[in-house]
Coordinates of C-alpha atoms (C1' of nucleotides) in Angstrom, one line a residue:
Chain V
M463 CA -20.7 10.6 -11.0
S464 CA -21.5 7.4 -9.3
T465 CA -22.9 7.3 -5.9
Q466 CA -20.8 4.2 -4.4
L467 CA -17.5 4.4 -3.0
L468 CA -14.7 3.3 -5.5
P469 CA -12.5 0.5 -4.3
E470 CA -9.0 2.2 -3.0
K471 CA -7.0 0.5 -5.4
T472 CA -9.0 1.7 -8.2
V473 CA -8.7 5.1 -7.1
E474 CA -4.8 4.4 -6.6
R475 CA -4.9 3.1 -10.1
L476 CA -7.4 6.3 -11.7
S477 CA -4.7 8.6 -10.7
Q478 CA -2.0 6.8 -12.7
Y479 CA -4.1 6.2 -15.5
R480 CA -4.8 10.0 -15.3
R481 CA -1.0 10.9 -15.1
V482 CA -0.3 8.6 -18.3
L483 CA -3.4 9.8 -20.2
S484 CA -1.9 13.6 -20.1
R485 CA 1.3 12.4 -21.5
E486 CA -0.9 10.7 -24.6
I487 CA -2.8 13.9 -25.1
E488 CA 0.8 15.7 -25.3
Q489 CA 1.8 13.3 -28.2
G490 CA -1.4 14.1 -29.9
H491 CA -3.0 10.8 -29.2
E492 CA -6.9 11.1 -29.1
H493 CA -8.3 7.4 -28.0
I494 CA -6.5 4.4 -26.4
F495 CA -7.1 1.2 -26.0
S496 CA -7.3 -1.0 -22.5
H497 CA -4.4 -3.0 -23.5
E498 CA -2.2 0.4 -24.4
L499 CA -2.8 1.9 -21.1
A500 CA -2.5 -1.2 -19.6
K501 CA 1.1 -1.7 -21.0
L502 CA 2.0 1.6 -19.7
L503 CA 1.6 0.8 -16.4
H504 CA 2.2 -2.8 -16.5
I505 CA -0.8 -4.2 -15.6
T506 CA -3.5 -6.1 -17.0
P507 CA -6.2 -4.9 -19.8
V508 CA -8.7 -6.4 -17.7
Q509 CA -8.4 -4.5 -14.6
V510 CA -8.2 -1.0 -16.9
R511 CA -11.5 -1.8 -18.3
R512 CA -12.9 -2.9 -15.0
D513 CA -11.7 0.2 -13.2
I514 CA -13.5 2.4 -15.9
M515 CA -16.6 0.3 -15.9
L516 CA -16.8 1.1 -12.1
I517 CA -16.3 5.1 -12.6
G518 CA -19.0 4.5 -15.2
H519 CA -17.4 5.4 -18.1
S520 CA -17.8 4.0 -21.5
G521 CA -15.5 3.5 -24.6
S522 CA -16.2 2.6 -28.0
L523 CA -15.9 -0.3 -29.5
R524 CA -13.4 0.2 -32.4
K525 CA -11.4 3.1 -31.4
G526 CA -11.0 2.3 -27.3
Y527 CA -11.3 5.2 -24.7
N528 CA -11.5 9.2 -25.5
I529 CA -8.6 10.3 -23.6
L530 CA -9.4 13.8 -23.0
D531 CA -12.9 12.7 -21.5
L532 CA -11.4 10.0 -19.6
I533 CA -9.1 12.7 -18.0
D534 CA -12.3 14.8 -17.0
M535 CA -14.2 12.0 -15.7
I536 CA -11.3 11.0 -13.0
G537 CA -10.9 14.5 -12.1
E538 CA -14.5 14.7 -11.4
I539 CA -14.1 11.7 -9.3
I540 CA -10.8 12.5 -7.5
D541 CA -10.6 16.4 -7.3
C542 CA -14.1 17.7 -7.7
S543 CA -14.7 20.4 -9.9
N544 CA -13.3 22.8 -7.1
Q545 CA -9.7 22.3 -6.8
Q546 CA -8.7 20.7 -3.4
K547 CA -6.0 22.7 -1.5
V548 CA -3.3 21.3 0.5
A549 CA -1.2 22.2 3.5
I550 CA 1.9 20.8 4.3
I551 CA 3.4 20.6 7.9
G552 CA 6.8 20.5 8.9
I553 CA 8.7 21.6 6.0
G554 CA 11.9 19.9 6.6
K555 CA 13.7 18.0 3.6
L556 CA 11.1 15.8 3.3
G557 CA 8.1 18.4 3.0
Q558 CA 10.4 20.6 0.6
A559 CA 10.7 17.2 -1.5
L560 CA 6.8 16.8 -1.6
L561 CA 6.3 20.2 -2.6
N562 CA 8.8 20.0 -5.0
Y563 CA 6.6 16.8 -6.4
L564 CA 3.6 18.5 -6.6
A565 CA 4.8 21.3 -8.3
D566 CA 6.3 19.5 -10.8
N567 CA 3.7 16.9 -11.8
K568 CA 0.5 18.6 -12.7
T569 CA -2.2 17.6 -10.5
N570 CA -5.6 19.6 -9.4
L571 CA -4.4 19.5 -5.7
V572 CA -2.5 22.9 -5.0
V573 CA -0.3 23.6 -1.9
S574 CA -1.5 26.7 -0.7
A575 CA 0.5 26.8 2.7
V576 CA 3.3 25.5 4.5
F577 CA 3.9 25.4 8.4
D578 CA 6.6 24.8 10.4
N579 CA 7.5 25.9 14.1
N580 CA 11.5 26.8 13.0
Q581 CA 11.4 30.5 13.8
E582 CA 14.2 31.1 10.5
I583 CA 12.3 30.1 7.9
I584 CA 8.6 31.4 9.1
G585 CA 7.7 34.0 6.6
T586 CA 10.0 32.5 4.0
S587 CA 8.6 31.1 0.6
F588 CA 9.4 27.4 -0.3
S589 CA 8.4 26.9 -4.2
G590 CA 6.1 30.3 -4.0
V591 CA 4.2 29.2 -1.1
L592 CA 4.4 31.0 2.2
C593 CA 5.2 29.4 5.3
H594 CA 3.4 30.1 8.4
G595 CA 4.2 29.4 12.2
I596 CA 2.1 26.3 13.2
E597 CA 0.4 28.2 15.4
H598 CA -1.6 30.1 12.9
L599 CA -2.7 26.7 11.6
K600 CA -6.4 26.8 12.2
K601 CA -6.4 30.1 11.2
I602 CA -5.1 30.0 7.8
V603 CA -6.6 26.4 7.0
E604 CA -10.2 28.1 7.8
R605 CA -9.4 31.4 5.6
E606 CA -8.0 29.4 2.8
H607 CA -10.3 26.4 2.9
I608 CA -7.7 23.9 2.8
T609 CA -8.6 20.6 3.0
I610 CA -5.7 18.2 2.7
G611 CA -3.1 18.2 4.9
I612 CA 0.5 16.6 4.5
L613 CA 2.0 15.6 7.8
T614 CA 6.3 15.8 7.7
V615 CA 6.7 16.9 11.2
P616 CA 9.3 15.3 13.6
P617 CA 7.7 12.0 15.5
Q618 CA 7.5 13.7 19.0
H619 CA 5.0 16.2 17.4
A620 CA 2.8 13.9 15.3
V621 CA -0.1 13.1 17.7
E622 CA -0.7 16.3 19.2
I623 CA -0.4 18.2 15.5
S624 CA -2.4 15.9 14.1
K625 CA -4.9 16.6 16.3
Q626 CA -4.8 20.1 15.4
M627 CA -5.3 19.3 12.0
V628 CA -8.3 17.9 12.4
E629 CA -9.7 20.9 14.6
A630 CA -8.6 22.9 11.8
G631 CA -11.0 21.1 9.5
I632 CA -8.5 19.4 7.3
L633 CA -10.7 16.3 6.2
G634 CA -7.9 14.2 4.9
I635 CA -4.1 13.6 5.9
I636 CA -1.5 11.7 4.8
N637 CA 1.0 11.0 7.9
Y638 CA 4.5 10.4 6.7
T639 CA 5.9 10.5 10.3
P640 CA 6.5 6.7 11.6
V641 CA 4.3 7.4 14.4
S642 CA 0.9 5.4 14.0
L643 CA -1.9 7.7 14.3
Q644 CA -5.7 7.0 15.1
L645 CA -8.0 9.9 13.9
R646 CA -11.8 10.6 14.1
G647 CA -13.1 13.3 11.7
A648 CA -10.4 12.9 8.7
Y649 CA -9.4 10.3 6.5
L650 CA -6.1 9.1 7.0
E651 CA -3.5 7.4 5.5
Q652 CA 0.0 6.2 6.7
Y653 CA 3.0 5.8 4.8
D654 CA 6.2 4.4 6.8
V655 CA 9.2 5.2 5.0
I656 CA 10.9 2.1 6.9
T657 CA 8.5 -0.2 6.8
S658 CA 8.4 -0.2 2.8
L659 CA 12.0 -0.5 2.8
E660 CA 11.8 -3.4 5.1
K661 CA 9.5 -4.9 3.1
V662 CA 11.8 -4.7 0.0
A663 CA 14.6 -6.0 2.5
Y664 CA 12.5 -9.0 3.1
F665 CA 11.3 -10.0 -0.7
A666 CA 14.8 -9.4 -1.9
K667 CA 16.4 -11.7 0.2
P668 CA 17.2 -14.6 -2.3
K669 CA 15.3 -16.9 -0.5
N670 CA 12.6 -15.3 -0.8
Y671 CA 12.9 -13.7 -4.3
S672 CA 13.5 -16.9 -6.1
M673 CA 10.2 -18.2 -3.9
L674 CA 8.3 -15.6 -5.7
L675 CA 9.7 -16.7 -9.1
E676 CA 8.7 -20.0 -8.7
M677 CA 5.3 -19.1 -7.5
E678 CA 5.1 -17.1 -10.6
C679 CA 6.3 -19.8 -13.0
E680 CA 3.5 -22.1 -11.4
K681 CA 0.8 -19.9 -12.9
Chain R
M961 CA 12.9 -19.7 10.0
S962 CA 10.1 -20.5 8.4
T963 CA 10.2 -22.2 5.0
Q964 CA 7.1 -20.3 3.3
L965 CA 7.2 -16.9 2.1
L966 CA 5.1 -14.3 4.5
P967 CA 2.1 -12.4 3.4
E968 CA 2.9 -8.6 2.4
K969 CA 1.0 -7.1 4.8
T970 CA 2.3 -9.2 7.5
V971 CA 5.8 -8.3 6.7
E972 CA 4.9 -4.9 7.1
R973 CA 3.1 -5.0 10.6
L974 CA 6.2 -6.8 11.6
S975 CA 8.6 -3.9 10.4
Q976 CA 6.3 -1.6 12.9
Y977 CA 5.9 -4.4 15.6
R978 CA 10.1 -4.4 16.0
R979 CA 10.0 -0.4 16.1
V980 CA 7.4 -0.3 19.0
L981 CA 8.8 -3.2 20.7
S982 CA 12.2 -1.5 20.8
R983 CA 10.7 1.4 22.8
E984 CA 8.9 -0.8 24.8
I985 CA 12.3 -2.4 25.8
E986 CA 13.8 1.1 26.3
Q987 CA 10.8 1.4 29.2
G988 CA 12.0 -1.7 30.6
H989 CA 9.3 -3.7 29.6
E990 CA 10.4 -7.3 29.0
H991 CA 7.0 -9.0 28.0
I992 CA 3.9 -7.6 26.2
F993 CA 0.2 -8.8 25.0
S994 CA -1.2 -9.1 22.0
H995 CA -4.0 -6.5 23.1
E996 CA -0.7 -4.1 24.2
L997 CA 1.1 -4.3 20.7
A998 CA -2.0 -3.9 19.1
K999 CA -3.2 -1.0 21.0
L1000 CA 0.0 0.7 20.1
L1001 CA -0.4 0.1 16.2
H1002 CA -3.9 1.0 16.5
I1003 CA -4.5 -2.9 15.0
T1004 CA -6.3 -5.8 16.6
P1005 CA -5.4 -8.5 18.4
V1006 CA -6.2 -11.0 16.8
Q1007 CA -4.0 -10.1 14.1
V1008 CA -1.0 -9.5 16.2
R1009 CA -1.3 -13.0 17.4
R1010 CA -1.7 -14.2 13.7
D1011 CA 1.2 -12.6 12.4
I1012 CA 3.1 -14.0 15.0
M1013 CA 1.9 -17.4 14.8
L1014 CA 3.1 -17.3 11.0
I1015 CA 6.9 -16.3 11.8
G1016 CA 6.7 -19.3 14.1
H1017 CA 7.0 -17.6 17.7
S1018 CA 5.2 -18.5 20.6
G1019 CA 4.2 -16.2 23.3
S1020 CA 3.6 -17.7 27.1
L1021 CA 0.0 -17.8 28.0
R1022 CA -0.2 -15.7 31.0
K1023 CA 3.0 -13.3 30.1
G1024 CA 2.5 -12.5 26.7
Y1025 CA 5.2 -12.3 24.2
N1026 CA 9.0 -11.7 25.4
I1027 CA 9.9 -8.7 23.6
L1028 CA 13.3 -9.3 22.9
D1029 CA 13.2 -13.0 21.6
L1030 CA 10.3 -11.4 19.4
I1031 CA 12.7 -8.7 18.1
D1032 CA 15.2 -11.2 17.2
M1033 CA 13.1 -13.5 15.5
I1034 CA 11.5 -10.1 13.4
G1035 CA 15.1 -9.7 12.6
E1036 CA 16.1 -12.7 11.5
I1037 CA 13.1 -12.7 9.2
I1038 CA 13.7 -9.0 7.5
D1039 CA 17.1 -8.5 7.4
C1040 CA 19.0 -11.6 8.1
S1041 CA 21.8 -11.9 10.3
N1042 CA 23.7 -10.3 8.0
Q1043 CA 23.1 -6.5 7.9
Q1044 CA 21.8 -5.7 4.6
K1045 CA 23.4 -2.8 2.7
V1046 CA 21.6 0.0 0.7
A1047 CA 22.1 2.6 -1.7
I1048 CA 20.4 5.6 -2.5
I1049 CA 20.4 6.7 -5.9
G1050 CA 19.8 10.3 -6.8
I1051 CA 20.0 12.4 -3.8
G1052 CA 18.1 15.7 -4.1
K1053 CA 15.3 16.7 -1.7
L1054 CA 13.9 13.1 -1.1
G1055 CA 16.9 10.9 -1.4
Q1056 CA 18.3 13.4 1.6
A1057 CA 15.3 13.1 3.5
L1058 CA 15.1 9.5 3.1
L1059 CA 18.9 9.0 4.2
N1060 CA 17.8 11.2 7.4
Y1061 CA 14.9 8.7 8.3
L1062 CA 17.1 6.1 8.1
A1063 CA 19.9 7.9 10.5
D1064 CA 17.1 8.4 13.1
N1065 CA 15.1 5.4 12.9
K1066 CA 17.5 2.5 13.8
T1067 CA 16.8 -0.5 11.2
N1068 CA 19.8 -2.9 10.5
L1069 CA 19.7 -2.0 6.7
V1070 CA 22.3 0.4 6.9
V1071 CA 23.4 3.2 3.6
S1072 CA 26.6 2.5 2.4
A1073 CA 26.5 4.9 -0.5
V1074 CA 24.8 7.6 -2.4
F1075 CA 24.8 8.3 -6.1
D1076 CA 24.2 10.8 -8.2
N1077 CA 25.0 12.9 -12.0
N1078 CA 25.6 16.5 -10.3
Q1079 CA 29.5 17.1 -10.2
E1080 CA 29.3 19.4 -7.8
I1081 CA 27.6 17.3 -5.2
I1082 CA 29.9 14.0 -6.2
G1083 CA 32.6 13.6 -3.7
T1084 CA 30.5 15.1 -0.8
S1085 CA 29.2 13.3 2.2
F1086 CA 25.4 13.4 3.6
S1087 CA 25.0 12.1 6.9
G1088 CA 28.4 10.7 6.7
V1089 CA 27.9 8.7 3.3
L1090 CA 30.0 9.5 0.3
C1091 CA 28.3 10.2 -2.6
H1092 CA 29.5 8.9 -5.8
G1093 CA 29.2 9.4 -9.7
I1094 CA 26.3 7.1 -11.0
E1095 CA 29.0 5.8 -13.7
H1096 CA 30.5 4.0 -10.4
L1097 CA 27.1 2.2 -9.5
K1098 CA 28.2 -1.2 -10.6
K1099 CA 31.7 -1.4 -9.5
I1100 CA 30.7 0.2 -5.8
V1101 CA 27.5 -2.2 -5.4
E1102 CA 29.9 -5.4 -6.2
R1103 CA 32.7 -3.9 -3.9
E1104 CA 30.4 -3.0 -1.0
H1105 CA 27.7 -6.1 -1.5
I1106 CA 24.9 -3.6 -1.6
T1107 CA 21.7 -5.6 -2.2
I1108 CA 19.0 -2.9 -2.0
G1109 CA 18.5 0.4 -3.6
I1110 CA 16.1 3.6 -3.4
L1111 CA 15.5 5.0 -6.6
T1112 CA 14.7 8.8 -6.4
V1113 CA 15.8 9.9 -9.4
P1114 CA 14.5 12.4 -11.9
P1115 CA 11.7 10.7 -13.9
Q1116 CA 13.6 10.8 -17.3
H1117 CA 16.3 8.8 -15.9
A1118 CA 14.5 6.2 -13.9
V1119 CA 14.2 3.4 -16.4
E1120 CA 17.6 3.5 -17.7
I1121 CA 19.0 3.7 -14.2
S1122 CA 16.7 0.7 -12.6
K1123 CA 18.5 -1.4 -15.4
Q1124 CA 21.6 -0.6 -14.5
M1125 CA 20.8 -1.2 -10.7
V1126 CA 19.8 -4.8 -11.3
E1127 CA 22.9 -5.4 -13.6
A1128 CA 25.2 -4.3 -11.0
G1129 CA 23.7 -7.0 -8.4
I1130 CA 21.1 -4.7 -6.9
L1131 CA 18.2 -7.5 -5.4
G1132 CA 15.6 -5.0 -4.3
I1133 CA 14.3 -1.7 -5.2
I1134 CA 11.9 0.7 -4.1
N1135 CA 10.9 3.2 -6.8
Y1136 CA 10.0 7.1 -5.6
T1137 CA 10.2 8.2 -9.4
P1138 CA 6.6 8.6 -10.9
V1139 CA 7.2 6.3 -13.3
S1140 CA 5.8 2.6 -13.8
L1141 CA 8.8 0.2 -13.8
Q1142 CA 8.8 -3.6 -14.6
L1143 CA 11.7 -5.4 -13.6
R1144 CA 13.4 -9.2 -13.8
G1145 CA 15.7 -10.0 -11.8
A1146 CA 15.0 -7.8 -8.7
Y1147 CA 11.8 -7.4 -6.3
L1148 CA 10.5 -4.2 -7.2
E1149 CA 8.3 -1.8 -4.7
Q1150 CA 6.9 1.5 -6.0
Y1151 CA 5.6 4.3 -3.9
D1152 CA 4.0 7.3 -5.8
V1153 CA 3.5 10.4 -4.0
I1154 CA 1.0 12.0 -6.3
T1155 CA -1.0 8.9 -6.1
S1156 CA -1.2 8.4 -2.1
L1157 CA -2.1 12.3 -2.0
E1158 CA -4.9 11.9 -4.6
K1159 CA -6.1 8.8 -2.7
V1160 CA -6.7 10.5 0.2
A1161 CA -8.4 13.7 -1.5
Y1162 CA -10.6 11.3 -2.8
F1163 CA -11.6 9.5 0.2
A1164 CA -11.2 13.2 2.2
K1165 CA -14.2 14.4 -0.1
P1166 CA -17.0 15.0 2.6
K1167 CA -19.6 12.9 0.4
N1168 CA -16.9 9.9 0.6
Y1169 CA -15.9 10.6 4.1
S1170 CA -19.3 9.9 5.5
M1171 CA -20.3 7.1 3.4
L1172 CA -16.9 5.6 4.9
L1173 CA -18.4 6.8 8.7
E1174 CA -21.3 4.6 7.6
M1175 CA -19.9 1.8 6.8
E1176 CA -18.1 1.4 9.9
C1177 CA -21.1 1.7 11.9
E1178 CA -23.4 -1.0 10.1
K1179 CA -20.6 -3.1 11.5
Chain G
dA709 C1' -8.3 -28.9 44.9
dT710 C1' -11.6 -26.5 42.2
dT711 C1' -13.0 -22.8 39.7
dT712 C1' -12.6 -19.0 37.4
dT713 C1' -10.4 -15.4 34.3
dC714 C1' -7.3 -14.2 30.9
dT715 C1' -4.3 -15.4 27.1
dT716 C1' -2.2 -17.9 23.6
dG717 C1' -2.7 -20.3 19.1
dT718 C1' -5.7 -22.4 15.2
dT719 C1' -9.5 -23.0 12.1
dA720 C1' -13.5 -20.9 9.9
dT721 C1' -15.6 -17.0 8.0
dT722 C1' -16.2 -12.8 5.3
dA723 C1' -14.5 -9.2 2.5
dA724 C1' -11.8 -7.5 -0.8
dA725 C1' -8.8 -7.4 -4.7
dA726 C1' -7.2 -9.4 -8.9
dT727 C1' -7.9 -12.5 -12.5
dA728 C1' -10.4 -15.2 -15.9
dA729 C1' -14.2 -16.3 -18.6
dC730 C1' -17.2 -14.6 -21.7
dA731 C1' -21.2 -12.5 -24.0
dG732 C1' -22.4 -8.9 -27.2
dT733 C1' -20.6 -5.2 -30.5
dT734 C1' -19.1 -2.6 -34.5
dA735 C1' -16.1 -2.4 -38.4
dA736 C1' -13.4 -4.4 -41.6
dT737 C1' -13.3 -8.2 -45.0
dA738 C1' -14.8 -11.6 -48.1
Chain Q
dT269 C1' -24.8 -10.3 -47.2
dA270 C1' -22.3 -13.3 -44.2
dT271 C1' -18.1 -13.9 -42.0
dT272 C1' -14.5 -12.7 -39.2
dA273 C1' -11.4 -10.0 -36.1
dA274 C1' -10.7 -7.0 -32.5
dC275 C1' -12.4 -4.7 -29.0
dT276 C1' -15.5 -3.4 -24.5
dG277 C1' -18.5 -4.6 -20.7
dT278 C1' -19.8 -7.2 -16.7
dT279 C1' -20.4 -11.6 -14.4
dA280 C1' -18.0 -15.7 -12.2
dT281 C1' -13.7 -17.3 -9.7
dT282 C1' -10.0 -17.4 -7.5
dT283 C1' -6.6 -15.7 -4.6
dT284 C1' -5.5 -12.3 -0.9
dA285 C1' -6.3 -10.4 3.4
dA286 C1' -8.8 -9.6 7.7
dT287 C1' -12.0 -10.8 10.6
dA288 C1' -14.4 -13.8 14.2
dA289 C1' -14.9 -17.6 16.4
dC290 C1' -13.3 -20.7 19.8
dA291 C1' -10.2 -24.8 22.0
dA292 C1' -6.6 -25.2 25.4
dG293 C1' -4.0 -24.3 28.9
dA294 C1' -1.5 -21.5 32.8
dA295 C1' -2.2 -18.4 36.6
dA296 C1' -4.7 -16.6 40.2
dA297 C1' -8.6 -16.7 43.1
dT298 C1' -12.0 -19.3 46.0

DNA sequence: ATTTTCTTGTTATTAAAATAACAGTTAATA
DNA sequence: TATTAACTGTTATTTTAATAACAAGAAAAT
């Protein structure tokens, strides 16, 4: 277990390594080379080796990396031995979609509660997870030891509810609303749907895309 | 209109500038200072000025930037004068959620078609957009001059359908499936739901979060 | 008129991430 | 036993992004 923080991008890739590695295990593979893992994710072997170096893992020289060991190691780094619990706040279309994603993909993160303010759905279950009224946020987060929150409420409630989440003891929030938040007391990750689409729009414009291609050729 | 490619991060911020600037216009403001715009997005004034410099826009020294001019300029850069058209491929929960986002937020990107392979929903409309069978992708993309695609199909179809999208003439794809793609012929942006959640899990872990805070203090 | 204040625009520096280069090691091969 | 081939692990370099520093100019204040 390293005592230093890992670079953001490395953490992201570790998550992806783990996913493809589980598939390799299912296919009966025990070891994998850096160039094989790299190919699965369309990145370079050096990047794979560097990431694995940073987490302090070692491969063997002619067999590559032991897949199970690597999966375990990544698990300890990302989600600890004790599984972290997640809450989804705002269980509209996006919240439900994300819940399905988490159910389908095996991750050690488990959604323990969802919250909403729509009286009609409070008390019902989504993929087996009970929906609570938003007013019970603090109580249930504390009781269930939930540490991660997914924020998918309508934008006008984002600021207020994000504050409540931190007060309730949530340590990490991923904010899917198009509202820029600033929190102290919890790690915050923003994802802006419109922005990433507009970014694609910019780089996909023929003039810009051809400039990109030219730059790649120069290398 | 600059002839050089803008940095990715700048493009992302331009998208966000535009959104908050439209709100400023609605509130009757005509000009804005870099530090005001920065505050709205919780970034630094220098970054705002630098981005605006890169797109070749100028503010006035004591009044700041003319908001309408800036919005227009960003529009020309991101979506051209001629509105770009978007298709959503795979209109499950996530696809529908994204469609709502695009409808709610004003952006110059307009969803012109959605596609699915579920016979029951083909022919029905989502937020006023007709759902077509996936087999008509090429025909409709060509007819409607759609250039951007949002990929939200089940993972097992991601590779095959992404190829069809490029063949159909789509120039930019945002891939929400947890499958790593590599395309030639279109700009590709990946977004991995699980990965970003696992990243939050890592940095939210008390030991890691406190290291982050320490690093900020040192500055 | 002159000074001060506050802002933009731009260059210089630092930090983060990706890439390249290569040393070192093991197993297979001659 | 020596040699080659094919890896890993690590350091060095380059690229990209963010931050800091500051010159220059317009309005306001004196």
